[in-house]
Structures are given as C-alpha cells and as structure tokens.
CSV table of C-alpha atoms in Angstrom, one decimal:
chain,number,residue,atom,x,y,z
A,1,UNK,CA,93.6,46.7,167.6
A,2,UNK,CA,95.9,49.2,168.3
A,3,UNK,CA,95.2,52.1,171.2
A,4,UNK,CA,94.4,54.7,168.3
A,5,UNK,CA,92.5,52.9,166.8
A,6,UNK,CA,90.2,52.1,169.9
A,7,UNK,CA,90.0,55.6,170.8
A,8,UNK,CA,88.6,56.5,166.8
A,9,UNK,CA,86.2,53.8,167.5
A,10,UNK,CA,85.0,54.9,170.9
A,11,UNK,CA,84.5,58.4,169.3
A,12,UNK,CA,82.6,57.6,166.4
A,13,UNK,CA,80.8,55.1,168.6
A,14,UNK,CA,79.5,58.5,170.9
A,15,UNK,CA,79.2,60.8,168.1
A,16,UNK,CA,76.6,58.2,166.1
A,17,UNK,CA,74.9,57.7,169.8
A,18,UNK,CA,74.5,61.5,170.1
A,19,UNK,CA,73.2,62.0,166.4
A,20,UNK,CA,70.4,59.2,167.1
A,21,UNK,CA,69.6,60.7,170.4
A,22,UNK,CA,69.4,64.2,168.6
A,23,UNK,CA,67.8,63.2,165.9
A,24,UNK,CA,64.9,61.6,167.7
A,25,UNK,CA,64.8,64.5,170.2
A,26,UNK,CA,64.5,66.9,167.4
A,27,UNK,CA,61.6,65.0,165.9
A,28,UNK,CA,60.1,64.6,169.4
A,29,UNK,CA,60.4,67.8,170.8
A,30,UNK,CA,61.3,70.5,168.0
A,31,UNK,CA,64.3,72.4,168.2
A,32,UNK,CA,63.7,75.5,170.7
A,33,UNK,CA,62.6,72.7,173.5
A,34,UNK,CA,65.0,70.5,173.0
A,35,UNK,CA,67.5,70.4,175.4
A,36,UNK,CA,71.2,69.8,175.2
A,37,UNK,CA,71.8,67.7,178.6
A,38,UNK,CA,68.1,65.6,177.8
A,39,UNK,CA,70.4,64.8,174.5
A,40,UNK,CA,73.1,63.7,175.9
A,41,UNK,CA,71.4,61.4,178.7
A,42,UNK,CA,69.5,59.8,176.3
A,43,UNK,CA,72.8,59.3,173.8
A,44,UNK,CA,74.4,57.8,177.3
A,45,UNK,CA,77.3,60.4,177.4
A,46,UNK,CA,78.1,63.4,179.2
A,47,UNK,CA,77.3,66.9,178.2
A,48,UNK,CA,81.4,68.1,178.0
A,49,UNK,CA,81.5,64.9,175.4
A,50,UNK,CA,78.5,66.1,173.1
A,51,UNK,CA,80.2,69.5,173.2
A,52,UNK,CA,83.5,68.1,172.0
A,53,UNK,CA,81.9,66.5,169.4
A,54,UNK,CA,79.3,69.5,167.7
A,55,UNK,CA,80.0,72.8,169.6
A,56,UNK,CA,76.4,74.1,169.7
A,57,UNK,CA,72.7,73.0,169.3
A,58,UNK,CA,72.9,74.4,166.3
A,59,UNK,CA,75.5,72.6,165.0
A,60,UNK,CA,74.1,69.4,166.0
A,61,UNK,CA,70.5,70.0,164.6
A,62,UNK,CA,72.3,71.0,161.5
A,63,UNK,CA,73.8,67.8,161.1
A,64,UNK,CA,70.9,66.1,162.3
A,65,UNK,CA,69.3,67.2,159.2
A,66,UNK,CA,72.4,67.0,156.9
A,67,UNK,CA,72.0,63.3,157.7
A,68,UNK,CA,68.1,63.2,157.2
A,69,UNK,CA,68.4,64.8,154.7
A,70,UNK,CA,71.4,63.2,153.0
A,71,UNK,CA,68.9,60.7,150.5
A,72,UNK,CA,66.7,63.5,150.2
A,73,UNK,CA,66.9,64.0,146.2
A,74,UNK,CA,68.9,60.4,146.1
A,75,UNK,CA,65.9,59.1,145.2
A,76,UNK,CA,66.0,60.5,141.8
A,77,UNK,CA,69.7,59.8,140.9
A,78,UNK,CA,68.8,57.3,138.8
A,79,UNK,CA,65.8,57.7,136.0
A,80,UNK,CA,64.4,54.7,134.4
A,81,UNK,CA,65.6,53.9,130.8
A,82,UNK,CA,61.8,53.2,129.7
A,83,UNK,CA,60.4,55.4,127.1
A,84,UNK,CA,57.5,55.2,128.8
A,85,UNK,CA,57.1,58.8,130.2
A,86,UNK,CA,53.6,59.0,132.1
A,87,UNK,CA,55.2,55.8,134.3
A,88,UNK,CA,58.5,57.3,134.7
A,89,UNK,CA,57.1,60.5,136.0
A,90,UNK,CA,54.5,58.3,137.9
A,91,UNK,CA,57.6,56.5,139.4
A,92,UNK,CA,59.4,59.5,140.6
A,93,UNK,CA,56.2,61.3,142.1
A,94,UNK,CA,56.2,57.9,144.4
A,95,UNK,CA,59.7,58.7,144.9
A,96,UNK,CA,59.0,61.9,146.2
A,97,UNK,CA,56.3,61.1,148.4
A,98,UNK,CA,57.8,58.2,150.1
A,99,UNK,CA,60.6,60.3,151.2
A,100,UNK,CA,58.4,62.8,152.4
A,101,UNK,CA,55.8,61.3,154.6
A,102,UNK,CA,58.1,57.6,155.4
A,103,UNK,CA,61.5,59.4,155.8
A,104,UNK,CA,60.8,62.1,158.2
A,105,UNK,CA,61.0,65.0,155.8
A,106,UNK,CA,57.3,66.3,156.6
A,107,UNK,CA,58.2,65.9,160.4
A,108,UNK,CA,61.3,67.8,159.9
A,109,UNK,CA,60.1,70.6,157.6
A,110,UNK,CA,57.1,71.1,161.0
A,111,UNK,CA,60.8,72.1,162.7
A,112,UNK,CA,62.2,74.2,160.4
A,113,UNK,CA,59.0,76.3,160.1
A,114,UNK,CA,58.3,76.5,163.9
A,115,UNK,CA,62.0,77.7,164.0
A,116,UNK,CA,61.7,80.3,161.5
A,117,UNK,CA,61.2,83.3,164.5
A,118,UNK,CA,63.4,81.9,166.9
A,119,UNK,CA,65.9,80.5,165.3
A,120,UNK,CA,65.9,82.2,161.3
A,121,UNK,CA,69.6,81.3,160.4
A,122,UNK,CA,69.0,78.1,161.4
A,123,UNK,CA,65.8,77.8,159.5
A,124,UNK,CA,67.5,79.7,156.5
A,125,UNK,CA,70.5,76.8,156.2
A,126,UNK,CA,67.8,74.1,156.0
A,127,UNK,CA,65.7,76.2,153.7
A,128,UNK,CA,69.2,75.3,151.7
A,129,UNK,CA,69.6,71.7,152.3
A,130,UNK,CA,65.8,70.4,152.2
A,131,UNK,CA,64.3,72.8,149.8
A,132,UNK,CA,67.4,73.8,147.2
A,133,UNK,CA,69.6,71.5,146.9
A,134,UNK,CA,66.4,68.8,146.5
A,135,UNK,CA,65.3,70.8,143.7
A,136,UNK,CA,68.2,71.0,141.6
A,137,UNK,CA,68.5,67.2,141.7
A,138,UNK,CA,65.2,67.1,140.1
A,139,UNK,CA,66.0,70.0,137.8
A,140,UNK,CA,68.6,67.6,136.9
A,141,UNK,CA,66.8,64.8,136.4
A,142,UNK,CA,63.9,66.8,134.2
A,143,UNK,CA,67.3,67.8,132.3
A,144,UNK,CA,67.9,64.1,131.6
A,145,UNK,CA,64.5,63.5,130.3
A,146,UNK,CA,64.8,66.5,128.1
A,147,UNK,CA,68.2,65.1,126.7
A,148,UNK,CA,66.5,62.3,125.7
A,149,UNK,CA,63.9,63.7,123.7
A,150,UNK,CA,61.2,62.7,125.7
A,151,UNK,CA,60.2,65.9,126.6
A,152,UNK,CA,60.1,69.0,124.7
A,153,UNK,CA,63.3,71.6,125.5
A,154,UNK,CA,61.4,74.0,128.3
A,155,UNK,CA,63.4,75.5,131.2
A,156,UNK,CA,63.7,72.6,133.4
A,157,UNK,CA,63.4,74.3,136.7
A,158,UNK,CA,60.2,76.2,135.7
A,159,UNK,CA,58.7,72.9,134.8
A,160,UNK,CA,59.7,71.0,137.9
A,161,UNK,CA,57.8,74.5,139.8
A,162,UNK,CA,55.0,73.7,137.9
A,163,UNK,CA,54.6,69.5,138.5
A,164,UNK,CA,56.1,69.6,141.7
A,165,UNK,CA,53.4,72.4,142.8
A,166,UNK,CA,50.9,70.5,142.0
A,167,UNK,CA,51.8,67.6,144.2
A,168,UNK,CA,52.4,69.9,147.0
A,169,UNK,CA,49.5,71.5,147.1
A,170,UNK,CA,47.8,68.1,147.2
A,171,UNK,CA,49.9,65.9,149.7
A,172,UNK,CA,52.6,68.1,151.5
A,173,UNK,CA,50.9,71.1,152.5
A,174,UNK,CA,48.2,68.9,154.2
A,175,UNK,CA,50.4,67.4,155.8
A,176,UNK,CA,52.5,70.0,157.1
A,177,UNK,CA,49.7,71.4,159.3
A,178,UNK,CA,48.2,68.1,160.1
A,179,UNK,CA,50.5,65.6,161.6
A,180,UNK,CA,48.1,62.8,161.6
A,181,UNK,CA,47.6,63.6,157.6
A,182,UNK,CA,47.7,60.3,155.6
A,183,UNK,CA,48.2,59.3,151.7
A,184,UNK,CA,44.2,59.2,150.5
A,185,UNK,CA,43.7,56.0,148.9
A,186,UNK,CA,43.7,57.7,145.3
A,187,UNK,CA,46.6,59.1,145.4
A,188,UNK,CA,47.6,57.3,142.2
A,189,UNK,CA,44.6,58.7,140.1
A,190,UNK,CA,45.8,62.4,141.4
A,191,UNK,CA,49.6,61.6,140.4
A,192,UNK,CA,48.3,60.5,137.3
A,193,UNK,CA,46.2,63.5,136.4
A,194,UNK,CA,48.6,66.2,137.6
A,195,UNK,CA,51.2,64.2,135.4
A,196,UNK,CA,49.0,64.3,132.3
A,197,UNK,CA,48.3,67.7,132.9
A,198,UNK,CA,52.0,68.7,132.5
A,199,UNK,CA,53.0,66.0,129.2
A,200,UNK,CA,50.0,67.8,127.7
A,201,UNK,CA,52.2,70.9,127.7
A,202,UNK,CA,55.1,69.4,127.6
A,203,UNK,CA,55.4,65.5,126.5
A,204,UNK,CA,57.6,65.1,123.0
C-alpha cells in the first residue's frame, strides 16, 4: 500500500466516522442544538479535521441527509411486472411506509420542520431532496404503470397527490407530531381502501 493511498484511506476512514457521528447527533439532538465539537468527539477526530472535511454545520447536516436520504424514492425504481394492480400499488404503499417510519425519514422530516425559523435555507434544500425529488420518482413510476395500460392516461403527478395524500394524512402526519406513533395493526385494510378508492377513478 502505497503512502497516498494510506492517506485516502485515513480520510475517508474520518469523513464516514464524522457522517455517523453527525448523523446520529442530528437525529438525537436536532440541528440548532447540535453542536459541532460534541460531533467531532463522538466521530473521534478533532474539530480543525471535521472542518477540512465539510466547511460548516450546514454542510454537514446537508450531507447527512443527502445520505439518508439517498434510497429515499429507491424503493420504487423497480415496479413489479404483475398485472395485478391493487397488489402492485399495495406493494409500493409498503414501500413507502417502511422508508418512512424504519429508515429515519419521519425522524428527519421532525428536523427539517423544527428548522424551518432558524435555519429556512437549510430547511428549503431538504424540502428539495426529501420531498421533490421523492416525488418525481413516483411520478415516474405512476408513468410506468400508465405505459403499460394498466391505468388510464391521467396526469401522473396529480394522481400520485391524490394516493399519496391519502396515506399521509393517515400514517405520516401522525407521526410527525407524535414520536412514539406506531403502524395500527390495520394498516393493510387502510392501504387497501385508499388504493381502491383511486383504481375506482383510475384503474384500466
């Protein structure tokens, strides 16, 4: 191993020990009270290295979230080929919910909010990665299903409003203002009705 290539590893070694450190301080602590030296400490580095690697708070809780929020939307990249609608729909609105409440994205969407008056550009750029760019991959997905005849030609967007509001209103939005909030134990039946209610309008 060659002295360059020691150093490389070194770095990235510090910068993924300051990311998990951030990360979990973020989650912990929120953004305005977390503090830039507690980071460090816990990433076991000193606070001139966590500066050479991300150049503000900011930056860091930026990335933080970039990475959270990097299989955020993944999780519809791939639609099943079944014809069977109700399930696939069923399937993705499992997909959606898992990433919400078992991959930190209620947690982190408590930060962004709590952010919004103290910190609105940074609470505007995550509006942008967590809320945006999620919903075009589902636009794109409901794009897909149109393609394929399986539902009829509607503007896809509107009709991802319309499902994905429904499930919100159910799930997330408890859950945002209750941290202890859990899945109710008919969660399928709900999925399942909200699901019906939209192929009603809209199934082929």
């Amino acid at each position: 191993m060659g002295l360059e290539h020691y150093r490389r590893s070194v770095s990235e070694s510090k910068r993924a020990s300051i990311l998990l450190a951030g990360r979990e301080n973020f989650l912990r602590n929120g953004f305005s009270r977390a503090a830039v030296a507690d980071i460090a400490r816990e990433a076991d580095v000193s606070t001139a290295t966590l500066y050479k690697h991300f150049s503000s708070k900011e930056e860091l809780f930026a990335v933080v979230v970039r990475e959270i929020c990097a299989d955020l939307g993944g999780e519809f990249a791939t639609v099943s080929d079944s014809d069977n609608l109700r399930q696939v729909m069923h399937d993705m609105a499992r997909r959606y919910l898992k990433s919400q409440f078992e991959m930190g994205a209620n947690a982190l969407l408590r930060i962004v909010i709590a952010e919004v008056p103290t910190a609105p550009q940074v609470a505007a750029d995550m509006h942008e990665i967590i809320i945006k760019q999620r919903a075009a991959h589902l636009v794109r997905t409901f794009e897909q299903l149109i393609e394929r005849k399986l539902l009829k030609p509607h503007d896809a967007e509107t009709g991802v409003q319309m499902i994905a509001g429904m499930i919100k209103e159910v799930f997330i939005w408890p859950a945002l203002f209750d941290a202890d909030f859990v899945l109710p134990d008919n969660t399928d039946e709900i999925l399942y009705e909200a699901i019906d209610m939209y192929l009603d309008r809209y199934a082929a």
